[in-house]
Coordinates of N, CA and C in Angstrom, one line a residue:
Chain R
X1 N 129.4 7.3 -13.1 CA 130.9 8.3 -12.8 C 132.3 7.0 -13.1
X2 N 133.0 7.4 -14.0 CA 133.7 7.3 -15.1 C 134.7 6.8 -13.9
X3 N 135.8 5.6 -13.6 CA 137.1 5.4 -13.1 C 137.9 4.3 -13.3
X4 N 139.1 4.5 -12.7 CA 139.9 3.3 -13.3 C 140.7 2.8 -12.0
X5 N 141.1 2.1 -11.6 CA 141.1 1.3 -10.5 C 142.5 0.1 -10.3
X6 N 143.5 0.7 -10.2 CA 145.4 0.0 -10.6 C 145.2 -0.8 -8.9
X7 N 144.5 -1.9 -8.7 CA 145.2 -2.2 -7.3 C 146.4 -2.6 -6.6
X8 N 146.9 -2.7 -7.4 CA 147.9 -2.7 -7.6 C 149.1 -1.5 -6.9
X9 N 149.7 -1.1 -6.1 CA 150.4 0.2 -5.4 C 152.2 -0.6 -5.9
X10 N 153.0 -1.7 -5.9 CA 153.6 -2.0 -6.4 C 153.8 -3.5 -6.9
X11 N 154.7 -3.7 -7.9 CA 155.1 -4.8 -7.5 C 156.2 -5.4 -8.2
X12 N 157.2 -5.9 -7.8 CA 158.1 -6.8 -7.3 C 158.9 -7.7 -7.7
X13 N 158.9 -7.4 -8.7 CA 160.1 -9.5 -9.8 C 161.0 -9.3 -9.8
X14 N 162.1 -9.8 -10.0 CA 163.1 -10.9 -10.3 C 162.9 -10.8 -12.2
X15 N 163.9 -10.8 -12.2 CA 164.5 -10.8 -13.7 C 164.1 -11.7 -14.7
X16 N 163.3 -11.9 -15.3 CA 162.3 -13.1 -16.6 C 161.4 -13.9 -16.1
X17 N 161.6 -13.2 -15.4 CA 159.6 -13.7 -14.2 C 158.2 -12.9 -15.1
X18 N 157.2 -13.3 -14.9 CA 156.6 -13.0 -15.7 C 155.4 -12.4 -15.0
X19 N 155.1 -11.1 -14.7 CA 154.2 -10.7 -14.4 C 153.4 -9.5 -15.2
X20 N 151.5 -9.9 -14.7 CA 150.8 -9.0 -14.8 C 150.1 -8.1 -14.3
X21 N 150.2 -7.1 -14.5 CA 149.1 -5.5 -14.1 C 147.7 -5.3 -14.3
X22 N 147.2 -5.3 -12.9 CA 145.9 -5.2 -13.2 C 144.9 -3.7 -13.5
X23 N 144.1 -4.1 -13.6 CA 143.4 -2.8 -14.2 C 141.6 -3.0 -14.9
X24 N 140.7 -2.4 -13.7 CA 139.6 -2.5 -13.5 C 138.6 -0.6 -14.4
X25 N 138.2 -0.9 -14.5 CA 137.2 0.4 -14.9 C 135.5 0.6 -14.8
X26 N 135.4 1.8 -14.9 CA 134.0 1.8 -14.7 C 133.5 3.0 -15.3
X27 N 132.7 2.5 -16.4 CA 131.8 3.8 -17.5 C 130.2 3.2 -17.5
X28 N 129.9 4.5 -17.9 CA 128.4 4.3 -18.7 C 128.8 4.5 -20.0
X29 N 129.9 4.8 -20.9 CA 129.6 4.8 -21.4 C 129.0 3.8 -22.6
X30 N 128.7 3.4 -23.5 CA 128.9 2.0 -24.4 C 130.2 1.8 -25.4
X31 N 130.9 2.6 -25.7 CA 131.9 3.4 -26.3 C 132.5 4.7 -25.9
X32 N 134.4 3.8 -25.1 CA 135.1 4.0 -24.5 C 136.9 3.0 -25.2
X33 N 137.6 4.1 -25.1 CA 138.7 3.3 -25.1 C 139.6 3.3 -23.8
X34 N 140.3 2.3 -24.1 CA 140.9 2.4 -23.0 C 143.0 2.4 -23.2
X35 N 143.8 2.6 -22.1 CA 144.7 3.0 -22.1 C 145.9 2.1 -21.6
X36 N 146.8 2.1 -22.0 CA 148.5 1.7 -20.9 C 149.0 2.7 -20.9
X37 N 149.8 3.7 -20.7 CA 151.4 4.5 -20.2 C 151.6 3.7 -19.5
X38 N 153.9 3.9 -19.8 CA 154.8 3.6 -19.5 C 155.0 4.6 -18.9
X39 N 155.7 5.4 -17.1 CA 156.2 5.6 -16.7 C 157.6 5.4 -16.3
X40 N 158.6 5.5 -16.8 CA 160.1 5.0 -15.8 C 160.7 6.7 -15.5
X41 N 161.7 5.6 -15.1 CA 162.3 6.8 -14.0 C 163.0 8.4 -14.2
X42 N 162.4 8.0 -15.2 CA 163.0 9.9 -15.7 C 161.4 10.4 -16.1
X43 N 160.8 10.2 -15.6 CA 159.2 10.7 -16.0 C 158.4 10.9 -16.8
X44 N 159.2 10.7 -18.0 CA 158.4 11.1 -19.2 C 156.6 9.6 -19.1
X45 N 156.1 10.1 -19.9 CA 154.8 9.2 -20.2 C 154.6 8.6 -22.0
X46 N 154.9 7.2 -22.3 CA 154.8 6.5 -22.7 C 154.2 6.0 -23.6
X47 N 153.0 6.5 -23.8 CA 152.0 5.4 -24.6 C 152.7 4.5 -25.6
X48 N 151.9 3.3 -24.6 CA 152.1 1.8 -25.0 C 151.0 0.9 -26.0
X49 N 149.5 0.9 -24.9 CA 148.8 0.7 -26.3 C 147.2 1.4 -26.2
X50 N 146.8 0.8 -27.2 CA 145.2 1.5 -26.9 C 144.3 0.4 -27.1
X51 N 143.0 0.6 -27.1 CA 141.8 -1.0 -27.2 C 140.7 0.2 -27.7
X52 N 140.6 -0.3 -28.0 CA 138.3 0.3 -28.2 C 137.5 -0.5 -27.8
X53 N 135.9 0.0 -27.2 CA 135.7 -0.9 -26.2 C 134.2 -2.2 -27.1
X54 N 134.9 -1.5 -28.5 CA 133.9 -3.0 -28.9 C 135.1 -3.8 -30.1
X55 N 136.0 -3.8 -29.5 CA 137.2 -4.8 -30.2 C 138.1 -5.8 -28.5
X56 N 137.9 -6.9 -28.8 CA 137.8 -7.6 -27.3 C 139.1 -8.7 -27.5
X57 N 139.8 -8.3 -28.7 CA 140.9 -9.5 -29.9 C 141.7 -8.7 -28.5
X58 N 142.2 -10.3 -28.0 CA 144.0 -9.7 -26.7 C 144.7 -9.6 -27.8
X59 N 145.6 -8.6 -27.4 CA 146.8 -7.8 -28.1 C 148.4 -8.1 -27.7
X60 N 149.1 -8.6 -28.5 CA 150.5 -8.8 -28.3 C 151.9 -8.6 -28.8
X61 N 152.3 -7.9 -27.9 CA 153.0 -7.0 -28.8 C 154.7 -7.0 -28.7
X62 N 155.5 -7.8 -28.6 CA 157.0 -8.4 -28.6 C 157.3 -9.7 -26.8
X63 N 156.9 -8.6 -25.6 CA 157.0 -9.8 -24.7 C 155.6 -9.3 -23.7
X64 N 155.2 -8.1 -24.6 CA 153.9 -6.8 -23.8 C 152.7 -8.0 -24.3
X65 N 151.9 -8.2 -23.3 CA 150.1 -9.0 -23.9 C 149.8 -8.4 -23.4
X66 N 148.4 -8.3 -24.2 CA 147.0 -7.7 -23.4 C 146.0 -7.5 -23.5
X67 N 145.1 -8.3 -22.2 CA 143.9 -8.8 -21.7 C 142.9 -8.0 -21.4
X68 N 141.6 -8.1 -22.5 CA 140.7 -6.7 -22.5 C 139.6 -8.1 -22.4
X69 N 138.4 -7.5 -21.5 CA 137.3 -8.7 -20.7 C 136.4 -7.5 -20.7
X70 N 135.1 -7.5 -20.8 CA 134.5 -6.4 -21.1 C 133.8 -7.2 -19.8
X71 N 132.8 -8.6 -19.9 CA 132.6 -9.0 -18.3 C 132.5 -8.5 -17.7
X72 N 134.0 -8.2 -17.4 CA 134.8 -8.3 -15.8 C 135.6 -6.8 -16.1
X73 N 134.6 -5.5 -16.7 CA 135.1 -4.2 -17.2 C 136.9 -4.4 -16.7
X74 N 137.8 -4.9 -17.2 CA 139.3 -5.2 -17.2 C 139.8 -4.9 -18.4
X75 N 141.2 -4.6 -18.1 CA 142.4 -4.7 -19.1 C 143.7 -4.9 -18.4
X76 N 143.3 -6.0 -18.3 CA 145.1 -5.9 -17.9 C 146.6 -6.3 -18.6
X77 N 147.4 -5.5 -17.8 CA 148.9 -6.3 -19.0 C 149.8 -7.1 -18.5
X78 N 150.6 -7.9 -18.8 CA 151.2 -8.9 -18.3 C 152.4 -8.7 -19.6
X79 N 153.6 -8.3 -18.4 CA 155.2 -8.6 -19.7 C 155.6 -9.6 -18.9
X80 N 155.6 -10.2 -19.9 CA 156.6 -12.1 -19.9 C 158.2 -11.8 -19.8
X81 N 158.6 -12.8 -18.8 CA 160.3 -12.8 -19.2 C 160.9 -11.1 -18.8
X82 N 160.4 -10.4 -17.5 CA 160.5 -9.1 -17.2 C 162.1 -8.9 -18.2
X83 N 162.3 -7.5 -17.5 CA 164.7 -7.4 -17.6 C 164.1 -5.8 -16.8
X84 N 165.2 -5.5 -16.2 CA 165.3 -4.2 -15.5 C 165.6 -3.4 -15.4
X85 N 164.7 -3.1 -17.4 CA 164.4 -2.2 -18.7 C 163.0 -1.4 -17.7
X86 N 161.9 -2.8 -17.4 CA 160.7 -2.6 -17.8 C 159.6 -2.1 -16.2
X87 N 161.1 -1.7 -15.2 CA 161.1 -0.6 -14.2 C 160.0 0.4 -14.6
X88 N 159.7 0.9 -13.8 CA 158.5 1.8 -13.7 C 157.2 1.5 -13.5
X89 N 156.5 3.4 -13.4 CA 155.2 2.6 -13.1 C 154.1 3.0 -14.4
X90 N 153.4 2.2 -14.2 CA 151.7 1.9 -15.7 C 150.7 2.6 -14.8
X91 N 150.2 3.0 -16.0 CA 149.2 3.4 -15.9 C 148.4 3.2 -17.2
X92 N 147.1 2.9 -15.7 CA 146.1 2.4 -17.6 C 145.2 3.6 -17.5
X93 N 144.3 3.2 -18.1 CA 143.4 4.9 -18.5 C 142.2 4.7 -19.5
X94 N 141.7 5.0 -19.1 CA 140.2 5.1 -19.7 C 139.9 6.3 -20.5
X95 N 139.0 6.4 -21.6 CA 138.7 7.7 -22.5 C 137.2 7.5 -22.9
X96 N 136.5 8.4 -22.8 CA 134.6 7.5 -22.8 C 134.5 8.5 -24.6
X97 N 134.2 7.5 -25.2 CA 133.7 7.7 -26.4 C 132.9 9.0 -26.6
X98 N 131.7 9.0 -25.8 CA 130.8 10.3 -26.0 C 131.5 11.9 -25.2
X99 N 132.9 11.7 -25.0 CA 133.5 12.9 -24.9 C 134.6 13.4 -25.7
X100 N 133.5 14.4 -26.9 CA 134.1 13.9 -27.9 C 136.0 15.2 -27.7
X101 N 136.1 15.3 -26.8 CA 137.4 16.3 -26.3 C 138.5 15.4 -25.2
X102 N 137.8 13.9 -25.7 CA 139.4 13.2 -25.0 C 139.6 12.2 -24.0
X103 N 139.7 13.6 -23.2 CA 140.3 13.8 -21.4 C 140.5 12.0 -20.6
X104 N 141.7 11.6 -20.8 CA 141.4 10.3 -20.4 C 141.9 10.7 -18.4
X105 N 141.2 9.9 -18.0 CA 141.0 9.1 -16.5 C 142.1 8.0 -16.1
X106 N 142.8 8.4 -15.2 CA 144.5 8.0 -15.4 C 143.9 6.6 -13.9
X107 N 144.3 5.4 -14.0 CA 144.6 5.3 -12.4 C 145.3 5.7 -11.5
X108 N 145.7 5.2 -10.6 CA 146.7 5.3 -9.2 C 148.3 5.0 -9.5
X109 N 147.9 3.4 -11.2 CA 149.6 3.6 -10.7 C 150.0 2.6 -10.5
X110 N 150.7 1.3 -11.3 CA 151.5 0.4 -10.7 C 152.6 0.9 -10.0
X111 N 153.8 0.7 -9.0 CA 154.7 0.3 -9.5 C 156.0 -0.6 -10.2
X112 N 155.9 -1.1 -10.9 CA 157.4 -2.2 -11.3 C 158.7 -2.5 -10.8
X113 N 159.0 -3.2 -9.7 CA 160.6 -3.0 -9.8 C 160.8 -4.5 -9.9
X114 N 161.5 -4.6 -11.3 CA 162.1 -5.3 -12.1 C 164.0 -6.0 -10.9
X115 N 163.4 -6.9 -10.3 CA 165.8 -7.0 -9.6 C 166.1 -7.7 -10.9
X116 N 167.8 -7.6 -11.3 CA 168.6 -8.1 -12.0 C 168.6 -9.7 -11.0
Chain D
X1 N 161.0 11.3 -35.4 CA 159.2 11.0 -35.1 C 159.3 12.5 -34.5
X2 N 157.7 12.3 -34.3 CA 157.7 14.1 -34.3 C 157.1 13.8 -32.1
X3 N 157.1 14.7 -32.1 CA 157.1 14.7 -30.7 C 156.7 16.0 -29.9
X4 N 156.4 15.7 -29.0 CA 155.3 17.0 -28.2 C 156.6 17.6 -27.0
X5 N 156.8 19.2 -27.3 CA 158.5 19.4 -26.4 C 157.5 20.6 -25.3
X6 N 158.2 21.1 -23.9 CA 157.9 21.4 -23.2 C 159.1 22.5 -22.8
X7 N 158.6 23.8 -22.3 CA 159.6 24.4 -21.6 C 159.6 25.4 -20.5
X8 N 160.0 25.9 -19.8 CA 160.9 24.9 -19.1 C 160.8 23.4 -19.2
X9 N 161.4 22.5 -18.6 CA 161.7 21.2 -18.0 C 161.6 21.9 -16.5
X10 N 162.6 22.7 -15.4 CA 161.9 22.9 -14.7 C 161.6 23.8 -14.3
X11 N 160.2 25.0 -13.0 CA 159.6 26.8 -12.9 C 160.2 26.4 -11.0
X12 N 161.1 27.6 -10.9 CA 160.6 27.8 -9.9 C 160.5 29.3 -8.8
X13 N 159.3 29.3 -8.6 CA 158.4 30.5 -8.5 C 158.1 30.9 -7.5
X14 N 157.1 32.2 -6.3 CA 157.4 32.3 -5.5 C 155.7 32.3 -5.6
X15 N 155.4 31.9 -4.1 CA 153.6 32.1 -3.8 C 153.0 33.2 -4.9
X16 N 151.8 33.9 -5.7 CA 151.3 34.8 -6.0 C 151.9 35.2 -7.6
X17 N 153.1 34.5 -7.6 CA 153.5 34.8 -8.5 C 152.9 34.1 -10.4
X18 N 152.9 34.9 -11.0 CA 152.2 34.4 -12.7 C 153.0 33.1 -13.0
X19 N 152.8 32.5 -13.9 CA 153.4 31.5 -14.7 C 153.0 31.0 -15.9
X20 N 153.8 31.1 -16.5 CA 153.3 30.2 -18.2 C 154.0 28.6 -18.5
X21 N 153.3 27.8 -18.2 CA 154.0 26.7 -19.3 C 154.0 26.9 -20.5
X22 N 155.3 26.8 -21.3 CA 154.7 26.4 -22.3 C 155.4 25.1 -23.6
X23 N 153.9 24.6 -24.4 CA 153.9 24.0 -25.1 C 153.7 23.7 -26.8
X24 N 155.3 22.9 -27.8 CA 154.3 23.2 -28.9 C 154.1 21.2 -29.1
X25 N 153.1 20.6 -29.6 CA 152.0 20.1 -30.0 C 153.0 19.6 -31.1
X26 N 152.2 18.3 -31.1 CA 152.9 17.3 -32.8 C 151.7 17.7 -33.7
X27 N 152.6 18.9 -35.0 CA 152.6 19.6 -35.9 C 151.3 18.8 -36.3
X28 N 150.6 18.0 -36.9 CA 149.4 18.2 -37.2 C 148.4 17.9 -36.3
X29 N 148.3 17.8 -35.4 CA 148.1 17.3 -33.7 C 146.5 19.0 -33.9
X30 N 145.2 17.7 -33.2 CA 144.9 18.7 -33.1 C 144.0 19.6 -31.5
X31 N 143.6 18.4 -31.1 CA 143.9 18.0 -30.1 C 144.9 18.3 -28.8
X32 N 144.1 19.3 -27.7 CA 145.7 19.6 -27.0 C 145.0 19.8 -25.9
X33 N 145.9 19.5 -24.8 CA 145.7 18.8 -23.0 C 146.7 19.8 -22.3
X34 N 146.0 19.8 -21.1 CA 147.2 19.7 -19.8 C 147.1 19.2 -18.8
X35 N 147.7 17.8 -18.8 CA 148.1 17.5 -17.2 C 148.6 17.4 -16.0
X36 N 148.1 17.2 -15.1 CA 149.2 17.3 -13.9 C 149.2 16.2 -13.1
X37 N 150.5 16.2 -12.0 CA 151.6 15.2 -11.4 C 151.2 15.4 -10.4
X38 N 150.7 15.2 -9.0 CA 151.8 15.9 -7.6 C 152.6 14.9 -7.8
X39 N 153.4 15.4 -7.0 CA 154.2 13.9 -6.2 C 153.8 12.7 -6.4
X40 N 154.3 11.2 -6.6 CA 153.7 10.4 -6.1 C 152.9 9.8 -6.6
X41 N 151.6 10.9 -7.6 CA 150.1 10.5 -7.1 C 149.8 10.7 -8.6
X42 N 148.7 10.1 -9.4 CA 148.3 10.1 -10.4 C 148.1 11.1 -11.1
X43 N 148.2 10.4 -13.0 CA 148.0 11.8 -13.6 C 146.3 12.6 -13.2
X44 N 146.4 13.4 -13.0 CA 144.9 14.2 -13.7 C 144.9 15.5 -14.4
X45 N 143.7 14.6 -14.9 CA 143.3 16.6 -16.0 C 143.1 17.4 -15.5
X46 N 143.5 18.2 -17.0 CA 143.2 19.9 -16.3 C 141.8 20.8 -17.2
X47 N 142.5 19.9 -18.8 CA 141.7 20.8 -19.5 C 142.3 20.1 -20.9
X48 N 141.4 20.1 -21.8 CA 141.3 20.0 -23.1 C 140.6 21.1 -24.2
X49 N 141.8 21.2 -25.4 CA 141.4 22.5 -26.4 C 141.5 22.0 -27.3
X50 N 140.3 22.2 -28.5 CA 139.5 21.9 -29.8 C 139.2 23.4 -30.4
X51 N 139.8 23.4 -31.7 CA 139.7 24.1 -32.5 C 139.5 25.3 -31.9
X52 N 140.3 26.1 -31.3 CA 140.7 27.4 -30.4 C 140.1 27.6 -29.4
X53 N 139.3 26.5 -28.9 CA 138.7 26.7 -27.7 C 138.9 26.0 -26.2
X54 N 138.6 25.9 -25.1 CA 138.7 25.0 -24.7 C 137.2 23.6 -24.8
X55 N 137.4 22.8 -24.6 CA 136.6 22.0 -24.7 C 135.9 21.1 -23.4
X56 N 137.0 20.9 -22.2 CA 136.6 20.2 -21.2 C 137.2 21.0 -20.0
X57 N 137.2 20.9 -19.4 CA 138.3 21.4 -18.0 C 137.9 20.7 -16.6
X58 N 138.3 20.3 -16.1 CA 138.1 19.6 -14.5 C 138.0 21.0 -13.7
X59 N 137.5 20.0 -11.9 CA 137.4 21.4 -11.2 C 139.0 22.1 -10.5
X60 N 139.8 21.2 -10.7 CA 140.7 21.5 -10.4 C 141.9 23.2 -11.3
X61 N 141.1 23.1 -12.9 CA 141.2 24.7 -13.8 C 140.2 25.7 -12.9
X62 N 140.5 25.9 -12.2 CA 139.7 27.3 -12.1 C 139.9 28.4 -12.5
X63 N 139.4 29.2 -12.0 CA 139.9 31.3 -12.5 C 141.8 31.3 -12.7
X64 N 142.0 31.3 -11.4 CA 143.9 31.3 -11.7 C 144.3 30.4 -13.2
X65 N 144.2 29.6 -13.4 CA 144.3 29.4 -15.0 C 143.6 29.4 -15.9
X66 N 144.7 29.6 -17.1 CA 143.5 29.9 -18.7 C 144.5 29.1 -19.8
X67 N 144.6 28.8 -21.0 CA 144.8 27.6 -22.1 C 145.0 29.5 -23.1
X68 N 146.2 29.1 -23.4 CA 145.9 30.4 -24.7 C 146.5 29.0 -26.5
X69 N 146.5 29.7 -27.5 CA 146.9 28.3 -28.9 C 148.1 29.9 -29.0
X70 N 148.8 30.5 -29.0 CA 149.2 32.3 -29.6 C 149.3 32.3 -31.0
X71 N 150.1 31.0 -31.3 CA 150.3 30.6 -32.8 C 149.9 29.6 -33.8
X72 N 150.4 29.1 -34.3 CA 150.1 27.6 -35.0 C 150.9 27.0 -34.3
X73 N 151.9 27.2 -33.5 CA 153.1 26.3 -32.7 C 152.9 26.1 -30.9
X74 N 152.9 26.4 -30.5 CA 152.2 26.8 -29.5 C 151.4 26.6 -28.4
X75 N 151.3 26.2 -27.4 CA 149.7 26.2 -26.3 C 150.3 26.5 -24.7
X76 N 149.9 27.2 -24.5 CA 150.8 27.5 -23.3 C 149.2 27.3 -22.2
X77 N 150.0 27.1 -20.9 CA 149.3 27.2 -19.5 C 149.5 28.4 -18.8
X78 N 148.1 29.4 -18.5 CA 148.4 29.8 -16.7 C 148.5 29.9 -15.9
X79 N 149.7 30.2 -15.2 CA 148.3 30.5 -13.0 C 148.9 31.8 -13.1
X80 N 147.7 32.1 -12.6 CA 147.8 33.9 -13.2 C 148.1 34.0 -11.1
X81 N 147.8 33.1 -10.0 CA 148.8 33.4 -9.2 C 148.9 32.2 -8.0
X82 N 150.0 31.9 -8.6 CA 150.2 30.2 -7.9 C 150.1 30.0 -6.5
X83 N 150.2 29.1 -6.2 CA 149.8 28.5 -4.6 C 150.9 27.3 -4.8
X84 N 150.8 27.1 -3.0 CA 152.7 26.4 -2.4 C 151.7 24.2 -3.1
X85 N 150.3 24.5 -3.2 CA 149.8 23.7 -3.3 C 149.9 23.3 -5.2
X86 N 150.0 24.6 -6.1 CA 150.6 23.9 -7.1 C 151.4 23.2 -8.0
X87 N 152.4 23.4 -6.8 CA 153.7 22.4 -7.2 C 153.0 21.1 -7.7
X88 N 153.7 20.4 -8.8 CA 153.8 19.0 -9.9 C 153.9 19.5 -11.0
X89 N 154.4 18.5 -11.4 CA 154.3 18.2 -12.6 C 153.4 18.3 -13.7
X90 N 153.6 19.4 -14.7 CA 152.8 19.3 -15.5 C 153.1 19.0 -17.0
X91 N 151.9 18.0 -17.4 CA 152.5 17.2 -18.4 C 151.3 18.2 -19.9
X92 N 151.7 18.4 -20.8 CA 151.2 18.3 -22.4 C 151.1 17.4 -22.8
X93 N 149.6 17.5 -23.8 CA 150.0 16.8 -24.4 C 148.9 16.3 -25.4
X94 N 149.5 15.5 -26.7 CA 148.6 16.1 -28.0 C 147.5 15.1 -28.5
X95 N 146.8 15.0 -29.5 CA 146.2 13.5 -30.1 C 145.7 14.1 -31.5
X96 N 145.7 13.6 -32.7 CA 145.2 14.0 -34.1 C 143.1 13.3 -33.2
X97 N 143.3 12.8 -32.6 CA 141.8 12.6 -32.8 C 141.5 12.8 -31.5
X98 N 140.0 13.2 -31.2 CA 140.0 13.0 -29.5 C 139.5 11.8 -29.3
X99 N 139.8 11.2 -27.7 CA 139.6 10.1 -27.7 C 140.3 9.7 -28.1
X100 N 141.6 9.1 -28.8 CA 142.4 8.4 -29.1 C 143.4 9.1 -28.1
X101 N 145.1 7.7 -28.6 CA 145.6 8.0 -28.0 C 146.4 9.3 -27.9
X102 N 146.8 9.8 -26.8 CA 147.5 11.0 -26.7 C 149.1 11.2 -26.5
X103 N 149.3 12.0 -26.5 CA 150.7 11.3 -27.1 C 151.6 13.0 -25.7
X104 N 152.6 12.2 -24.7 CA 153.0 13.3 -23.9 C 154.5 14.1 -23.8
X105 N 154.7 15.5 -23.9 CA 155.5 16.6 -23.9 C 156.2 16.0 -22.1
X106 N 157.8 16.0 -22.5 CA 158.5 15.3 -20.6 C 158.4 16.2 -19.3
X107 N 157.4 16.9 -19.0 CA 156.7 17.3 -18.7 C 157.4 18.9 -18.1
X108 N 156.9 19.7 -17.5 CA 157.8 21.1 -16.7 C 157.9 20.5 -15.7
X109 N 159.1 20.5 -14.5 CA 158.3 20.1 -13.1 C 157.8 21.8 -12.1
X110 N 156.8 22.0 -11.9 CA 156.8 23.9 -10.9 C 156.7 23.3 -8.9
X111 N 157.8 24.4 -9.5 CA 158.4 25.0 -8.0 C 157.8 25.5 -6.8
X112 N 156.8 25.2 -6.2 CA 156.1 27.3 -6.0 C 156.4 27.2 -4.8
X113 N 157.3 28.6 -4.3 CA 157.9 28.3 -2.7 C 157.5 29.5 -1.4

């Protein structure tokens, strides 16, 4: 069975702090894809990153970085030097490669609040 | 930059009424999806659509729901007889390849009274 767990429901930090959002996934497929989406207060879902199961290389994009570890089935997201504009709900999601339709299975989301 | 659009942004309807939510996916995308998000909860998959047919549907997508791509640009979700528990934000998404990143529209907030 496929499942995504984001154990942190809410995180509150002060601007310029670093923050890590945890994501643990379960799947029986050997080929799968992991995603992070951002949902700001305005409500839209914004794609941030996709990672393929066969590529464990970590990725950095500006203040954002992602750590993918197959050994622990985790795909964590770190924001360095957080800013107020980072305040949002962040969703981790999984898509199984054998599923040609590509449905996304979302975690419960982590609400990040960055205070000035 | 191409984007997914959805109309209306907010729909209020009475229980038992039919509603149609409309989406215009990104033009060169081939895979289309509907998701819903009940207030404060996670995003849930409803249905995927490819090559003019449903690829997969969830348990939520029962006989009251249907999808259609009536022309080359629109993708619609119909709820035949709405229930109070259908109140949610409905997101349309599209992708150029199955299992790859999906781009979401801004959502339609459906309120059933």
